[in-house]
CSV table of C-alpha atoms in Angstrom, one decimal:
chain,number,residue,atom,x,y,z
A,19,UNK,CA,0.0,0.0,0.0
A,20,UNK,CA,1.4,3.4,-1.1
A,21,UNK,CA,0.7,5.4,2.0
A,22,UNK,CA,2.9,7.7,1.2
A,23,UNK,CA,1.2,9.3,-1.6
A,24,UNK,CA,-2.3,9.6,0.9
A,25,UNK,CA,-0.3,11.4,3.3
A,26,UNK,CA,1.0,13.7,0.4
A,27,UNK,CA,-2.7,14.4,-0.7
A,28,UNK,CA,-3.7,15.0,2.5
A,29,UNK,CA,-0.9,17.2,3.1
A,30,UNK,CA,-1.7,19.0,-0.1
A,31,UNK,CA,-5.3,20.0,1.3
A,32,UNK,CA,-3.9,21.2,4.9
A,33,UNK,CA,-1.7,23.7,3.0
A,34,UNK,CA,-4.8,24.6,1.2
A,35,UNK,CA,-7.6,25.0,4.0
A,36,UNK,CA,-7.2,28.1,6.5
A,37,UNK,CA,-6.3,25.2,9.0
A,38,UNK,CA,-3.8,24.9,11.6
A,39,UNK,CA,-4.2,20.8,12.1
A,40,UNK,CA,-5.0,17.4,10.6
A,41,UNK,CA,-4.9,14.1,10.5
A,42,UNK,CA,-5.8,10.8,8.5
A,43,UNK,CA,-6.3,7.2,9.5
A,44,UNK,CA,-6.4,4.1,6.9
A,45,UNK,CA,-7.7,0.9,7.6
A,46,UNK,CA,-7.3,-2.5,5.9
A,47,UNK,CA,-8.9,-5.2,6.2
A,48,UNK,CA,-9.9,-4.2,9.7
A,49,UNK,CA,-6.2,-3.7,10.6
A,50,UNK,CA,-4.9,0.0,10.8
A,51,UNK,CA,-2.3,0.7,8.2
A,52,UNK,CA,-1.6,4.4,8.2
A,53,UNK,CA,-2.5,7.2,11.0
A,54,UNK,CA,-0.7,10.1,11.2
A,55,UNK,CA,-1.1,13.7,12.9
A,56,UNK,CA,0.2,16.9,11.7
A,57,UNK,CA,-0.1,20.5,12.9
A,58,UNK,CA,-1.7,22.4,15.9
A,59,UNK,CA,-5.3,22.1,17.9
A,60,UNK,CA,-5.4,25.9,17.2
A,61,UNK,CA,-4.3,29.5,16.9
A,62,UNK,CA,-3.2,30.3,20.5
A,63,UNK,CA,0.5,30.2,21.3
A,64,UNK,CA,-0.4,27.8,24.2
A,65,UNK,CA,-2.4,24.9,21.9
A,66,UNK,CA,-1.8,21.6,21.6
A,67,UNK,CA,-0.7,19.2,18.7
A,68,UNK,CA,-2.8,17.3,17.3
A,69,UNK,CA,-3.0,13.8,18.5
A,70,UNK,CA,-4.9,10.5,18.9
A,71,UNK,CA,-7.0,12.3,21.4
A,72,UNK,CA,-7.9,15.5,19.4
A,73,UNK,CA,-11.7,15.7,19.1
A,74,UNK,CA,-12.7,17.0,15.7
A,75,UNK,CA,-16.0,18.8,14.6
A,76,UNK,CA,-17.6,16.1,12.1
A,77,UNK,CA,-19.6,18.9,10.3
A,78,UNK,CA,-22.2,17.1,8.0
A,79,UNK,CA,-20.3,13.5,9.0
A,80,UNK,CA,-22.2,13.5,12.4
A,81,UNK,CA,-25.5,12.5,9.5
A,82,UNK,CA,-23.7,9.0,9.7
A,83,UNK,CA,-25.4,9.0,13.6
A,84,UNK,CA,-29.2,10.9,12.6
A,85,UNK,CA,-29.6,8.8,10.0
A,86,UNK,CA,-28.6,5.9,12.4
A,87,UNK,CA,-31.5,6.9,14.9
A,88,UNK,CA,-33.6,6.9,12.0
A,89,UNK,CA,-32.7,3.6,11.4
A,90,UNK,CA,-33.2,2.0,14.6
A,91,UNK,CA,-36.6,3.7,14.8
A,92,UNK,CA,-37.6,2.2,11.4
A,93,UNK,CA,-35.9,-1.2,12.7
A,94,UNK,CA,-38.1,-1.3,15.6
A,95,UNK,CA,-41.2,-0.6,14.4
A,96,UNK,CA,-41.5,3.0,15.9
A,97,UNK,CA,-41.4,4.5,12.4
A,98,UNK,CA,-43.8,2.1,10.1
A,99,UNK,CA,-42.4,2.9,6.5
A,100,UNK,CA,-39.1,4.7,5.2
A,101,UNK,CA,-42.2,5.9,2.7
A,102,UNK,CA,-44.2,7.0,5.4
A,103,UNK,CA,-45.8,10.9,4.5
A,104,UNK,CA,-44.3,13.2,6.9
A,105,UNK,CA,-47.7,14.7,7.8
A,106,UNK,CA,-48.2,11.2,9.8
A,107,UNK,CA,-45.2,12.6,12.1
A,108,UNK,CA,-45.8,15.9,12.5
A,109,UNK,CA,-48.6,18.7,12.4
A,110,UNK,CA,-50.4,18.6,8.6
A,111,UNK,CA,-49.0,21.7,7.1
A,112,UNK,CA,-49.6,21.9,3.8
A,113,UNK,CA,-45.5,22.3,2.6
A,114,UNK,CA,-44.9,18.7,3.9
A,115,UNK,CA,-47.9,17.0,1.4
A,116,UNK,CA,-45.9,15.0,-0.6
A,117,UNK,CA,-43.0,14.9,1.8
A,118,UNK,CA,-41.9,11.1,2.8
A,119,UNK,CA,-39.3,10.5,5.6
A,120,UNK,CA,-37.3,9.1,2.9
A,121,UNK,CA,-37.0,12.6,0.8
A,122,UNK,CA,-35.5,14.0,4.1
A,123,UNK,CA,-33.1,11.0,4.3
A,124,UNK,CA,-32.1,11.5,0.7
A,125,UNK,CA,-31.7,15.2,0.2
A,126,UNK,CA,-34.8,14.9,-2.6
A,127,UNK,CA,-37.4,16.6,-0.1
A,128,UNK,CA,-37.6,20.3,-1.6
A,129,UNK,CA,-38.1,22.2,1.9
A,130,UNK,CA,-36.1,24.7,3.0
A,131,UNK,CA,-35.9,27.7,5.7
A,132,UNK,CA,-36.3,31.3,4.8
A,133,UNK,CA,-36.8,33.8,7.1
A,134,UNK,CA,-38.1,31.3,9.8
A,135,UNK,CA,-40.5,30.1,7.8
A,136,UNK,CA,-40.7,26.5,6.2
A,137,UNK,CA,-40.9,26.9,1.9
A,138,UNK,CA,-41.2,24.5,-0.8
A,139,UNK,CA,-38.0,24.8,-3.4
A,140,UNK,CA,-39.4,22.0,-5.8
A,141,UNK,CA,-41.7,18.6,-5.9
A,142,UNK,CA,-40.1,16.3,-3.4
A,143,UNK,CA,-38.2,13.2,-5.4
A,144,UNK,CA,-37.8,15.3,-8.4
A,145,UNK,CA,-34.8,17.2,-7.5
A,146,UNK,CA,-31.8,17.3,-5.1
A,147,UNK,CA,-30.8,19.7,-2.9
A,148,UNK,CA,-28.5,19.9,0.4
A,149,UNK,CA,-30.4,21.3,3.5
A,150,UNK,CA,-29.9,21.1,7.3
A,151,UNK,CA,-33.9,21.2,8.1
A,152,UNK,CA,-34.2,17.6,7.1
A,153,UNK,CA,-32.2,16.8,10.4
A,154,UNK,CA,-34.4,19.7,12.2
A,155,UNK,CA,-37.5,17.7,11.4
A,156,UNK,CA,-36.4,14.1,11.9
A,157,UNK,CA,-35.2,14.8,15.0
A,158,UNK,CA,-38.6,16.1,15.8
A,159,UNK,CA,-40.2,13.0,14.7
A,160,UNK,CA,-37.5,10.4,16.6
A,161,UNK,CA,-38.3,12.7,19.4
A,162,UNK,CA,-42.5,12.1,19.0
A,163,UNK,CA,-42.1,8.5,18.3
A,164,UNK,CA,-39.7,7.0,20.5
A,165,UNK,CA,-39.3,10.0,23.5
A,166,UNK,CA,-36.3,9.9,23.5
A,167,UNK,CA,-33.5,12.1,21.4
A,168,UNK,CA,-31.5,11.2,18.6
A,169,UNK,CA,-28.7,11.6,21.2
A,170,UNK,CA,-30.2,9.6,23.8
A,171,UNK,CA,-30.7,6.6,20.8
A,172,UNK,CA,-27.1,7.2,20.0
A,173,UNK,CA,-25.7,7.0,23.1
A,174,UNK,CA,-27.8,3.8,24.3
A,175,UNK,CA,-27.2,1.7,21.0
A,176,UNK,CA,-23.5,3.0,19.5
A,177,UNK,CA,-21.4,5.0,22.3
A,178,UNK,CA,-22.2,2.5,25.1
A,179,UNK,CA,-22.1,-0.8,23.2
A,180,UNK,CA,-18.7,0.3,20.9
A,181,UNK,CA,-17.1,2.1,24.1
A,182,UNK,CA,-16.8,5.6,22.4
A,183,UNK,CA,-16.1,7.9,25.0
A,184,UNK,CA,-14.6,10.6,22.6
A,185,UNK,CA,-18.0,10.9,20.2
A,186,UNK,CA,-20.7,13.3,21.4
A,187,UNK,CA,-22.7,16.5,20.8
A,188,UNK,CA,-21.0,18.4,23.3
A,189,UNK,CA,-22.4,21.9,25.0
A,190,UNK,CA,-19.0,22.7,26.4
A,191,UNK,CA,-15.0,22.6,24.8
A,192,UNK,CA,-12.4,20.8,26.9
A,193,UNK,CA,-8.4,21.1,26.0
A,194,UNK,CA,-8.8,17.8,23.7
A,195,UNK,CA,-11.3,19.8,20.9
A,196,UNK,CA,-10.0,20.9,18.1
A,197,UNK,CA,-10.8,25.0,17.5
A,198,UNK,CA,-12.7,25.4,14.9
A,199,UNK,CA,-11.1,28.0,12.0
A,200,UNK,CA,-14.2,30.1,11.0
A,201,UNK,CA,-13.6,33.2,10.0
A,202,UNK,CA,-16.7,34.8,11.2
A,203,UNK,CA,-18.8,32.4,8.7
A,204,UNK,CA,-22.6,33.0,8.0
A,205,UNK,CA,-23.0,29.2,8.6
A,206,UNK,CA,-20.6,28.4,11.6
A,207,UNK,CA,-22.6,28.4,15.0
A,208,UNK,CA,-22.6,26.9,18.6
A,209,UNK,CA,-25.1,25.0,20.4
A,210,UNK,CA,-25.2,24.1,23.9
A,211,UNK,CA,-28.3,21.9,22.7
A,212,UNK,CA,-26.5,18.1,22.8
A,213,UNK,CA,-29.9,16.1,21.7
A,214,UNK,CA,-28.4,15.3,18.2
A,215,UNK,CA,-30.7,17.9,16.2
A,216,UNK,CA,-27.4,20.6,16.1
A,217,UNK,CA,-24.1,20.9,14.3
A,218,UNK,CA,-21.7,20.4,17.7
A,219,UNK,CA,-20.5,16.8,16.9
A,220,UNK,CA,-17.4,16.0,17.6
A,221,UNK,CA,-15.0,12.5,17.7
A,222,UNK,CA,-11.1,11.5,17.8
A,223,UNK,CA,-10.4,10.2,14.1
A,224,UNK,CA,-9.8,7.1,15.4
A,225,UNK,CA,-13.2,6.1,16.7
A,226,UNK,CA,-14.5,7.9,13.7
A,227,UNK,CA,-12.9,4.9,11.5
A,228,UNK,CA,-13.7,2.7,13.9
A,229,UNK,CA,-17.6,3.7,13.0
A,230,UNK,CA,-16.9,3.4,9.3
A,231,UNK,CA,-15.5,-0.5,10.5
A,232,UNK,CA,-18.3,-1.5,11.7
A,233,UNK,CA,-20.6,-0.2,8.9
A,234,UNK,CA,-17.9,-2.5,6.6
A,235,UNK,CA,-18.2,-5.2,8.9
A,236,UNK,CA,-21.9,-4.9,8.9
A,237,UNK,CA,-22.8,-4.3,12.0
A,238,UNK,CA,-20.2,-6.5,13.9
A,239,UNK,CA,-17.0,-5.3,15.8
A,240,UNK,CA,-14.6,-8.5,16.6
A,241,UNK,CA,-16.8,-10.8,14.6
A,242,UNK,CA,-19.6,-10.2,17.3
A,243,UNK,CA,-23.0,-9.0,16.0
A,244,UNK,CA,-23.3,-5.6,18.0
A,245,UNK,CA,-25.9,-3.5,15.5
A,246,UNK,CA,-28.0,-5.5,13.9
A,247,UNK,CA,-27.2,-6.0,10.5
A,248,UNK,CA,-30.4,-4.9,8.8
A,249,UNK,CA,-30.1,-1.4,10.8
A,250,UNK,CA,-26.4,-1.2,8.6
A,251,UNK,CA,-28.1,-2.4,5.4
A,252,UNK,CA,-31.1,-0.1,5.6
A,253,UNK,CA,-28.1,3.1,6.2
A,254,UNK,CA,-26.0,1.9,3.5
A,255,UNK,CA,-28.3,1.0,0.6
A,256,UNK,CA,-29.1,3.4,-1.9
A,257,UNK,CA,-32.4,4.6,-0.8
A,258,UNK,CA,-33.2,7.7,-3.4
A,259,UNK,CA,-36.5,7.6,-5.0
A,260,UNK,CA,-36.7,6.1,-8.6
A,261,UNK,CA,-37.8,9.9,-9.5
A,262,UNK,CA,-34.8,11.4,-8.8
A,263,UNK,CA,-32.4,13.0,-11.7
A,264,UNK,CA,-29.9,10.2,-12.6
A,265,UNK,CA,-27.2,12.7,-12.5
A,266,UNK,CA,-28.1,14.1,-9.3
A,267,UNK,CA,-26.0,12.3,-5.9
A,268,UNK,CA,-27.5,8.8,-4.7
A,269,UNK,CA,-27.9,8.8,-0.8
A,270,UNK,CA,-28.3,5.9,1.6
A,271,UNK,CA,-29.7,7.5,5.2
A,272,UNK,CA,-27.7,10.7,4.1
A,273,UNK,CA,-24.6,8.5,3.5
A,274,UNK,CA,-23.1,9.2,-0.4
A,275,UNK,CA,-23.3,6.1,-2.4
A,276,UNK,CA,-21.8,4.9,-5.4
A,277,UNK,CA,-24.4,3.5,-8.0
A,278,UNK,CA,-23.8,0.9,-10.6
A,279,UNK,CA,-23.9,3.7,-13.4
A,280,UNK,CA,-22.3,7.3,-12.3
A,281,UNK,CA,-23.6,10.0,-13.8
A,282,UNK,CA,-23.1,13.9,-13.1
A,283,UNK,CA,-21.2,14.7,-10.1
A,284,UNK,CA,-21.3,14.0,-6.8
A,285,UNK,CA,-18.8,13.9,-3.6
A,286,UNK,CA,-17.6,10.6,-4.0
A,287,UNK,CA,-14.5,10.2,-6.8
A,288,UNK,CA,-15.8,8.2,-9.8
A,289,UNK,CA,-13.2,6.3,-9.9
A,290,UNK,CA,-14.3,4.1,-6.6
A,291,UNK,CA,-16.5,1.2,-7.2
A,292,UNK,CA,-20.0,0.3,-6.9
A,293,UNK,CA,-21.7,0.4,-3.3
A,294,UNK,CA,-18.7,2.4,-1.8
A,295,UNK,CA,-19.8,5.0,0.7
A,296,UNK,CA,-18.8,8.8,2.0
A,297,UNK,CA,-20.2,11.2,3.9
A,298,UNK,CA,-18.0,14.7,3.7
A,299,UNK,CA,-18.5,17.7,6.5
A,300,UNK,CA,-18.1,21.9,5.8
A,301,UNK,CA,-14.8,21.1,8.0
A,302,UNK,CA,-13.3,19.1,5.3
A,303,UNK,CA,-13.8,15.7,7.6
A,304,UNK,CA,-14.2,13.1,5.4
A,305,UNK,CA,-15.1,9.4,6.6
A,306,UNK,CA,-14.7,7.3,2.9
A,307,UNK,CA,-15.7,3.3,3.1
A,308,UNK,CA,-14.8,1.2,0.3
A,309,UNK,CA,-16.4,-2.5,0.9
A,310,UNK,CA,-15.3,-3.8,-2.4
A,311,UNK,CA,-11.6,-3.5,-1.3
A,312,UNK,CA,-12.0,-3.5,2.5
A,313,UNK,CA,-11.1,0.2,3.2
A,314,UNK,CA,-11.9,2.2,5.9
A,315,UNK,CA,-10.6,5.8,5.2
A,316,UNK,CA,-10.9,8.8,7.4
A,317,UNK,CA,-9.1,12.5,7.1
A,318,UNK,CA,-9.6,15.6,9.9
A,319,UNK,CA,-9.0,19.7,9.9
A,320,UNK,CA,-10.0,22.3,11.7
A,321,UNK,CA,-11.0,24.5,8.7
A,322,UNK,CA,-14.8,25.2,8.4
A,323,UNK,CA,-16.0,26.4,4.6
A,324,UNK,CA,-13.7,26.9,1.6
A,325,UNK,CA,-11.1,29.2,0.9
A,326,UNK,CA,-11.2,31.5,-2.2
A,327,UNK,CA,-10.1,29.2,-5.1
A,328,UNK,CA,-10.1,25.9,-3.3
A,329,UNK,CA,-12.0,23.3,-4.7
A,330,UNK,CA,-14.1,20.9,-2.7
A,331,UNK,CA,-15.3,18.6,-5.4
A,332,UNK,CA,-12.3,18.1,-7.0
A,333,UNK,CA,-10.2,17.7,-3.6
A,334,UNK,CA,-12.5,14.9,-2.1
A,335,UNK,CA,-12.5,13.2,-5.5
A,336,UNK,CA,-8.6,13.5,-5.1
A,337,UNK,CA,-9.0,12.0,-1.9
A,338,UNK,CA,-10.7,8.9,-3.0
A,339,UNK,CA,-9.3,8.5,-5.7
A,340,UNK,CA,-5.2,8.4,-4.1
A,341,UNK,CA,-6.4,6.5,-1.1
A,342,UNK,CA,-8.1,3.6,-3.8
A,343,UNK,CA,-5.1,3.8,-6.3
A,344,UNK,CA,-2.8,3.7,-2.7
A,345,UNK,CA,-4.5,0.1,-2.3
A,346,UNK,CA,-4.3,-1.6,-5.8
């Protein structure tokens, strides 16, 4: 394996990002092959390197774990139907009429947030479109279905049983996170809310691969059954309606997934084969699976957005593609 030239791509994007640490982790066939930490937990004169124990901010990766509660409500009967309308969850209003809890899971729901008020963009299932109030309203219905939070699922049925104790939605910093380079961003806030509805996820790299294992492995960590494995195939199955643009991304529960044909563009490189699965945060946290090959790939900074002239497509492709040529 040529994990050399992964730590030179990785390298390559730190210099990019207004960033000031990273890190990346390979696995292989369940066995860690390359981890490496580079630079500084932040700005001040007094922070840390990073290290094992840096806790990063997963951005749009913490989806992985929403769409997870989702799953374990559907699994246990608390949710009937993937296809179920959305009006069965919550109060009738007429924007949510041909809303499904799948369109929310899939990006192909067509609602979005404008001056507090919920809008229709487009025709649920007919287009594709990247907006944070899908997690807003599922965690509303896990919440009215199972009373408990997405966080409080999460905790019971992953942290516990995998013995994360460095994965969370945390209220409050502590000298292991990472700070968070923001440069006074229109879409960077903080929550002290920690029941899995906001963006203030955070986890060490290494039990973020160690998540990605476990959705290889199907459900099992040490070749015992700890999720069950239909929860894992329900999350990583593509799961987009029928009526969705072919060239528009193919989702899972939020995870990015590979289709036998790949058309237009997406997050994942094209180069990586069928079934593989990604899920990429605003932070440039990356958590890349490639069952085919048995891969387990996971890269960290502390940069949130995109600096002027850096190119996010074509650097996660760049990711995935050097980390599958690395293993050939």
């Amino acid at each position: 394996m040529n994990s050399q030239a992964i730590l030179t791509q990785v390298k390559k994007t730190f210099s990019q990002l207004d960033c000031t640490g990273g890190g990346v982790i390979i696995n292989k066939q369940g066995q860690t092959v390359l981890e490496e930490y580079f630079g500084m937990q932040g700005q001040h004169q007094d922070a840390k390197r990073v290290g094992t124990h840096t806790l990063f901010h997963l951005a749009s990766v913490r989806k992985t774990y929403v769409g997870f509660a989702v799953a374990y409500a559907i699994y246990h009967n608390y949710i009937a139907s993937i296809d179920d309308p959305l009006s069965d969850y919550l109060e009738n209003e007429k924007v949510f009429a041909d809303v499904s809890i799948r369109h929310l899971l899939t990006h192909t729901h067509g609602l979005r947030r404008q001056n507090e008020k919920i809008m229709k963009e487009f025709e649920a299932g007919y287009n594709w479109a990247y907006r944070d109030i899908n997690v807003e309203l599922l965690a509303k219905v896990i919440y009215k279905v199972t009373g408990r939070t997405i966080a409080e699922i999460v905790d019971e049925q992953v942290f516990q049983t995998l013995s994360f104790t460095e994965t969370n939605w945390f209220g409050e910093k502590n000298e292991q996170h990472i700070e968070v380079i923001h440069n006074d961003s229109p879409f960077w806030y903080e929550s002290d809310v920690c029941d899995g509805s906001k963006m203030n996820m955070y986890s060490s790299l290494r039990e973020l691969a160690k998540w990605g294992q476990v959705h290889l492995d199907k459900g099992k960590l040490h070749g015992k059954q700890i999720i069950p494995e239909d929860i894992i195939q329900l999350l990583t199955t593509i799961q987009s309606p029928n009526t969705k643009p072919k060239n528009l991304p193919t989702n899972g529960l939020f995870w990015f997934i590979q289709p036998q044909q790949r058309e237009g563009v997406t997050e994942l490189s094209p180069i990586l084969p069928k079934g593989s699965l990604q899920l990429l945060g605003y932070t440039s946290v990356a958590l890349l699976v490639i069952p085919k090959e048995n891969i387990v790939a996971v890269r960290g900074f502390n940069s949130f957005g995109s600096p002027e002239g850096f190119d996010y497509i074509k650097d996660i492709h760049d990711f995935g593609s050097t980390v599958y040529n690395s293993i050939l």
